[in-house]
Short mmCIF file of C-alpha atoms in Angstrom, two decimals:
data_model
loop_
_atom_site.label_atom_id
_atom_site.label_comp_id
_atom_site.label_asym_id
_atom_site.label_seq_id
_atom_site.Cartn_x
_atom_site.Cartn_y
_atom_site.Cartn_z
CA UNK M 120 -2.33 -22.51 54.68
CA UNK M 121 -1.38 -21.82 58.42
CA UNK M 122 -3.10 -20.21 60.77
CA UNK M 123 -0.57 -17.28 60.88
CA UNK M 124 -1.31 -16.40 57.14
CA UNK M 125 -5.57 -16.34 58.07
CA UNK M 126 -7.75 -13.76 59.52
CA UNK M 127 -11.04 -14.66 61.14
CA UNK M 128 -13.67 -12.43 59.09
CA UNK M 129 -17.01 -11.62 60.30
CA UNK M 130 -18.60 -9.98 57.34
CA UNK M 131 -17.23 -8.53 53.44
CA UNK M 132 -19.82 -6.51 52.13
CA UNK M 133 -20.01 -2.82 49.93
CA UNK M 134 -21.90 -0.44 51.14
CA UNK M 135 -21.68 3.43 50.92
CA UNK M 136 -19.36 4.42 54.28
CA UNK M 137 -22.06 5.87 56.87
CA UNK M 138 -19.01 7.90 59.03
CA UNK M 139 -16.14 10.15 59.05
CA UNK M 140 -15.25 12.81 56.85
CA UNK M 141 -15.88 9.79 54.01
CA UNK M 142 -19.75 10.16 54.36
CA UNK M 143 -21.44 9.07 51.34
CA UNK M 144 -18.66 7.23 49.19
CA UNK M 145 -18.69 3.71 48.01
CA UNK M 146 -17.08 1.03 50.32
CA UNK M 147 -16.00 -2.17 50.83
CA UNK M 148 -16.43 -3.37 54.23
CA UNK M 149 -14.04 -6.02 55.61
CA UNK M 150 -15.53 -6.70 59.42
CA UNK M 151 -12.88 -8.84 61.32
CA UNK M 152 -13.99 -10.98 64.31
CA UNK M 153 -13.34 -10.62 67.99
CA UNK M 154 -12.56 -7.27 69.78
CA UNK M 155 -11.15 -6.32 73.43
CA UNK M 156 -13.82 -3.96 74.66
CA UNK M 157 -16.89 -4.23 75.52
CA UNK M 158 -18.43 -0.44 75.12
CA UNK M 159 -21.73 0.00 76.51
CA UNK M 160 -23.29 1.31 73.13
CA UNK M 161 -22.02 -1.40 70.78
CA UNK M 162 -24.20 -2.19 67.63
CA UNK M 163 -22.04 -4.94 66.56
CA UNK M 164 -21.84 -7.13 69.22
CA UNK M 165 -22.34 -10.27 66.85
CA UNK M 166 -18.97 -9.65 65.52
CA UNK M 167 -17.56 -10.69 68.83
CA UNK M 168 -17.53 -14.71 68.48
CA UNK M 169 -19.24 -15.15 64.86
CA UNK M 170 -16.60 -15.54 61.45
CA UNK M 171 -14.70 -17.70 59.65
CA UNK M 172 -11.05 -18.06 58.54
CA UNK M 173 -10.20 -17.00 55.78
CA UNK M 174 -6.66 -16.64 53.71
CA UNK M 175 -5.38 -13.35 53.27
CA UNK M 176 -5.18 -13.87 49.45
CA UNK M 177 -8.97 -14.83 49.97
CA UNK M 178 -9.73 -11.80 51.46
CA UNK M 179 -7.86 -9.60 48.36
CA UNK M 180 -10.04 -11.80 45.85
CA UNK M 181 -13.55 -11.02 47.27
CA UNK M 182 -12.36 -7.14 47.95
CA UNK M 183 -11.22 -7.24 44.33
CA UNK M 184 -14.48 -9.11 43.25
CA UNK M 185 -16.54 -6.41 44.86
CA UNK M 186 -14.67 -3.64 43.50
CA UNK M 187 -14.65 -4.59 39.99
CA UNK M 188 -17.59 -2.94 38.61
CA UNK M 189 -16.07 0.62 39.89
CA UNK M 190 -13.13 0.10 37.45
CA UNK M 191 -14.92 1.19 34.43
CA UNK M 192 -15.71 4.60 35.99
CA UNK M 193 -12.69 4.94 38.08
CA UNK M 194 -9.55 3.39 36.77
CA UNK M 195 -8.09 0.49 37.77
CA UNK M 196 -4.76 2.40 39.36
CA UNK M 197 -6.69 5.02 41.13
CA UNK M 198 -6.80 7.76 38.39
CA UNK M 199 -10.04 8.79 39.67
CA UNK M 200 -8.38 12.24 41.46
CA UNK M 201 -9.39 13.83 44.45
CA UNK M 202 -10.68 10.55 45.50
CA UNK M 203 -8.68 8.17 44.37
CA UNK M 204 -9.60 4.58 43.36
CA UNK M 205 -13.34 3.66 44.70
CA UNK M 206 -14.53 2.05 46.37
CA UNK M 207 -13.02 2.66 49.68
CA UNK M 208 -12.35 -0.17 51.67
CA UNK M 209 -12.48 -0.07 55.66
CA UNK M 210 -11.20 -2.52 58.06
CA UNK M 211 -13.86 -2.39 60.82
CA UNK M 212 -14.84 -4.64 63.94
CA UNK M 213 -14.88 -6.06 66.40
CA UNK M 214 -11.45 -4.33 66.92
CA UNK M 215 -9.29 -5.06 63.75
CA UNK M 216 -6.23 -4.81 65.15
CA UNK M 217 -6.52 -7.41 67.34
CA UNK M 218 -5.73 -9.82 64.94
CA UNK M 219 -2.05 -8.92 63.47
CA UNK M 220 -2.80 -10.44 60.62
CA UNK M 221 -4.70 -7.09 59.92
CA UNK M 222 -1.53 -5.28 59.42
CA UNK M 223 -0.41 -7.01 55.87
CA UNK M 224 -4.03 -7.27 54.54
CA UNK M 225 -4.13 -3.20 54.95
CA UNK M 226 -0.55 -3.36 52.74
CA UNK M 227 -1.77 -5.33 50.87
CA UNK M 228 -4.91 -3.37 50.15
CA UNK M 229 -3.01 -0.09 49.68
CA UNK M 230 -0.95 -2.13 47.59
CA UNK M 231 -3.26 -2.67 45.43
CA UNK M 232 -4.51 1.52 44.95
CA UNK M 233 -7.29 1.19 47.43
CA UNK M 234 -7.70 3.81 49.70
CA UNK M 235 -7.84 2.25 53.14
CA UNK M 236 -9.81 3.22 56.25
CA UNK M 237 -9.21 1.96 59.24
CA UNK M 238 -11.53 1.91 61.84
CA UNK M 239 -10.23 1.38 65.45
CA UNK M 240 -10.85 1.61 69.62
CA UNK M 241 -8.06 3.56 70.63
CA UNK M 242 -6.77 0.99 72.58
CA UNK M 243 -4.36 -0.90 70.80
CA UNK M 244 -1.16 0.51 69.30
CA UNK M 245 -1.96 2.42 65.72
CA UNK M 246 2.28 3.17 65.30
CA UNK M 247 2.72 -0.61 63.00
CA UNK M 248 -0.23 0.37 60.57
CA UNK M 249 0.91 1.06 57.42
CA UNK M 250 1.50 5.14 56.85
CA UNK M 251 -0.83 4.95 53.60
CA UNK M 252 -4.26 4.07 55.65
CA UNK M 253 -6.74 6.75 57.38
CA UNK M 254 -6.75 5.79 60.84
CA UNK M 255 -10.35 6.68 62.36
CA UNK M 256 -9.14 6.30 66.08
CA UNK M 257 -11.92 6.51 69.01
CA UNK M 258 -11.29 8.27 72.33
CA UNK M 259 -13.48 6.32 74.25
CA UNK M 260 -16.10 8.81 76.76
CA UNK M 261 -17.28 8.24 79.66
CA UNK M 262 -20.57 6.31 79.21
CA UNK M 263 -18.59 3.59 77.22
CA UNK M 264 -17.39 2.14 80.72
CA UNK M 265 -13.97 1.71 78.30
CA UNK M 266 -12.31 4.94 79.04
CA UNK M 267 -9.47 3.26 81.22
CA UNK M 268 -8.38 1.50 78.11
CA UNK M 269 -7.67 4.76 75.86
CA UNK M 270 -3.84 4.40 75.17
CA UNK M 271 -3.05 7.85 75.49
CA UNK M 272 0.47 7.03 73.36
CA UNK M 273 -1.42 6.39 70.34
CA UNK M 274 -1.74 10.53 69.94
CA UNK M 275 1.68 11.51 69.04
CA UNK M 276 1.35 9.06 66.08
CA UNK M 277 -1.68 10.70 64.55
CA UNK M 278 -1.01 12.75 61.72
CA UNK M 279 -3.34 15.00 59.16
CA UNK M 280 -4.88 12.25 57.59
CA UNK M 281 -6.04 10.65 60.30
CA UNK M 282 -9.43 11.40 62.32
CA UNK M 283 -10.29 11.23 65.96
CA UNK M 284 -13.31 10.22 66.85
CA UNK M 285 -15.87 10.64 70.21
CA UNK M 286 -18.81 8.75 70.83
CA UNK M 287 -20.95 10.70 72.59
CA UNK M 288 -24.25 9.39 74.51
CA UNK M 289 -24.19 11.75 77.70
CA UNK M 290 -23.51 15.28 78.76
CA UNK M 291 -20.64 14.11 80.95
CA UNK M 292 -19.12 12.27 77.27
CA UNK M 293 -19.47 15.91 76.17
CA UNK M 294 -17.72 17.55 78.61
CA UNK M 295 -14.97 15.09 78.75
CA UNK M 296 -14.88 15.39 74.89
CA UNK M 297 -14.47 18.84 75.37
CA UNK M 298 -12.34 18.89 77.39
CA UNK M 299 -9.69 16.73 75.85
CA UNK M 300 -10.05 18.48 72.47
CA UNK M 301 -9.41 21.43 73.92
CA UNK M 302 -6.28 20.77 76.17
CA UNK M 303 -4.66 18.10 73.18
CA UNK M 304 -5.52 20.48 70.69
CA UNK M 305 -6.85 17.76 68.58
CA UNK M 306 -8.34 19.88 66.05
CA UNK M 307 -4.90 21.37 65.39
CA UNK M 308 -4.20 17.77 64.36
CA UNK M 309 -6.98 16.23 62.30
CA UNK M 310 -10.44 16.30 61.38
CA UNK M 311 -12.78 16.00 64.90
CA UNK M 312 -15.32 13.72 65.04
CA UNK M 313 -18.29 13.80 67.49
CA UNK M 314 -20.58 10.95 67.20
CA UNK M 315 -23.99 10.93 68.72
CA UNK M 316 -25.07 7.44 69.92
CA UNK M 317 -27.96 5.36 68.52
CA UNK M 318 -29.94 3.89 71.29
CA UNK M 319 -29.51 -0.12 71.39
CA UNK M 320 -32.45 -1.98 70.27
CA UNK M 321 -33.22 -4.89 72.82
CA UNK M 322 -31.69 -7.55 71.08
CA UNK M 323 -28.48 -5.51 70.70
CA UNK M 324 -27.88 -5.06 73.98
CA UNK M 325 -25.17 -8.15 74.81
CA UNK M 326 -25.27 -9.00 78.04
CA UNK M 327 -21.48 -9.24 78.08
CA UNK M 328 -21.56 -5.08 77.61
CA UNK M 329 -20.41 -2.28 79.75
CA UNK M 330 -23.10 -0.36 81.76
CA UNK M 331 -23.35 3.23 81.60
CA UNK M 332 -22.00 4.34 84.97
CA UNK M 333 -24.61 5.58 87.52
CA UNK M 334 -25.41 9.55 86.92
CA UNK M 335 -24.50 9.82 83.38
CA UNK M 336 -27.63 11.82 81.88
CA UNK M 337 -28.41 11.45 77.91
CA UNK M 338 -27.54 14.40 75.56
CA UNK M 339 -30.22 13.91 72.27
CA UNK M 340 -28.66 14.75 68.73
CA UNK M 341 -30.21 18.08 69.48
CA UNK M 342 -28.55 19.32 72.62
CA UNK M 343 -25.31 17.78 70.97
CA UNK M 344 -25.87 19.80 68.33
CA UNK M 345 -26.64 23.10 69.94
CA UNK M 346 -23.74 22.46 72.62
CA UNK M 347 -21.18 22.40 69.44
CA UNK M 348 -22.57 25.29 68.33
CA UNK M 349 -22.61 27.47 72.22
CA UNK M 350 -18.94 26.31 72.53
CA UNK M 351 -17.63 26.97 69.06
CA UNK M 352 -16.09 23.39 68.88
CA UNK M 353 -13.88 22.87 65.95
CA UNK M 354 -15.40 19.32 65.33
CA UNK M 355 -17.64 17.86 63.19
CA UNK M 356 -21.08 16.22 64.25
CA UNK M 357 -21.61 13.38 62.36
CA UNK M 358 -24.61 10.61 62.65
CA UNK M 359 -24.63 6.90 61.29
CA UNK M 360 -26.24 7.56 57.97
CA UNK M 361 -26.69 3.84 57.06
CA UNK M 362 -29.36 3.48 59.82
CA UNK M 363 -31.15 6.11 58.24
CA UNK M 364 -31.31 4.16 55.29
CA UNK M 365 -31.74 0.84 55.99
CA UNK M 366 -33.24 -0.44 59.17
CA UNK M 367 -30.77 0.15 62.20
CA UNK M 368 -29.91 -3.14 62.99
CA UNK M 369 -29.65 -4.49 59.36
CA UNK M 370 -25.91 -6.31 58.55
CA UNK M 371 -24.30 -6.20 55.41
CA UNK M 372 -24.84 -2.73 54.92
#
């Protein structure tokens, strides 16, 4: 099979989804390899370079494998209402649509009664993803040392069922955040997300990272928290409830 019909995969794994307005469900994972930024807080930084190959009917097989055991309790054609067939499965990264191949796996995948999440930068075009998947878009802040890459476009394809999604490690990513919710009326949109950032442990930190520019000051969960709360944001605080379960830098989970 040719390289066209292959995406280069980091990771497959289920896990329950730590993020979004999905919190706590079941979910496949399907980690592709490579990405285009290089955001000061990443905790995946071993997804740049490390994968392998694999066939797109490859990928559907181990997704299909890992979601078998659900079908007894939730039908195999998604008759499991509100939620739909579980588990959830969630293209992540790396950056996922850097590969284009990512496009007719996520078909594929809704295809197939899965309710798909994609996970994505911001800074790539979201318009060719199929209209079926749950686009969980980043605006990247200012402490990412990405912000120049937002693509600005990508907001007047966002629709209800999509979510936006701020990662926040300063009081200047706050008051940007704020800022842009405000003025885009994101909330008026879709769900909000603001993200608190997990420190790096030292042998997360890639050396091929962004720095946080000079004069940023950290915000803790708690003055994130309260600063929500003083400005009546419309958004929802969310942290990354798999580290609070497993060890934070613990893969496969």
């Amino acid at each position: 099979m040719g390289v066209s019909e292959t995406l280069v995969i980091n990771e497959i794994y289920v896990s329950v989804q730590g993020e979004s307005t999905w919190a706590g469900l079941p979910c496949i994972f399907v980690r592709l390899t490579a990405c285009n930024l290089r955001c000061s807080y990443c905790d995946t930084a071993y997804a740049f370079n490390e994968g392998r190959e694999m066939a797109l009917p490859e990928i559907l097989a181990r997704v299909g494998e890992l979601a078998k055991p659900f079908d007894f309790h939730c039908g195999a054609a998604g008759t499991a209402a509100p939620l739909g067939r579980l588990p959830l499965v969630e293209l992540t990264g790396g950056e996922p649509l850097w590969q284009k191949n990512s496009l007719p796996l996520m078909r594929s995948l809704c295809d197939a009664g899965f309710s798909v999440l994609l996970e994505t930068s911001g800074a790539l075009d979201i318009a060719p993803v199929d209209s079926r998947v749950k686009r969980i878009m980043d605006l990247k802040c200012p402490s990412s040392g990405e912000m120049k890459r937002n693509r600005w476009e990508n907001l007047r394809h966002l629709k209800n069922t999509d979510e936006v999604k701020f990662v926040i490690g300063t009081r200047q990513d706050y008051d940007w955040a704020k800022e842009i919710v405000l003025t885009k009326d994101l909330a008026g949109i879709c769900p909000v997300l603001f993200s608190w950032v997990s420190p790096l442990l030292p042998h997360q930190q890639d050396k091929t990272l962004r720095k946080v520019p000079a004069g940023q000051v950290a915000i803790s969960r708690q003055e994130l928290v309260e600063r929500i709360i003083a400005d009546a944001l419309p958004v929802r605080f969310q942290l990354q409830m798999h580290k609070f379960i497993w060890p934070p830098d613990q893969k496969g989970v």
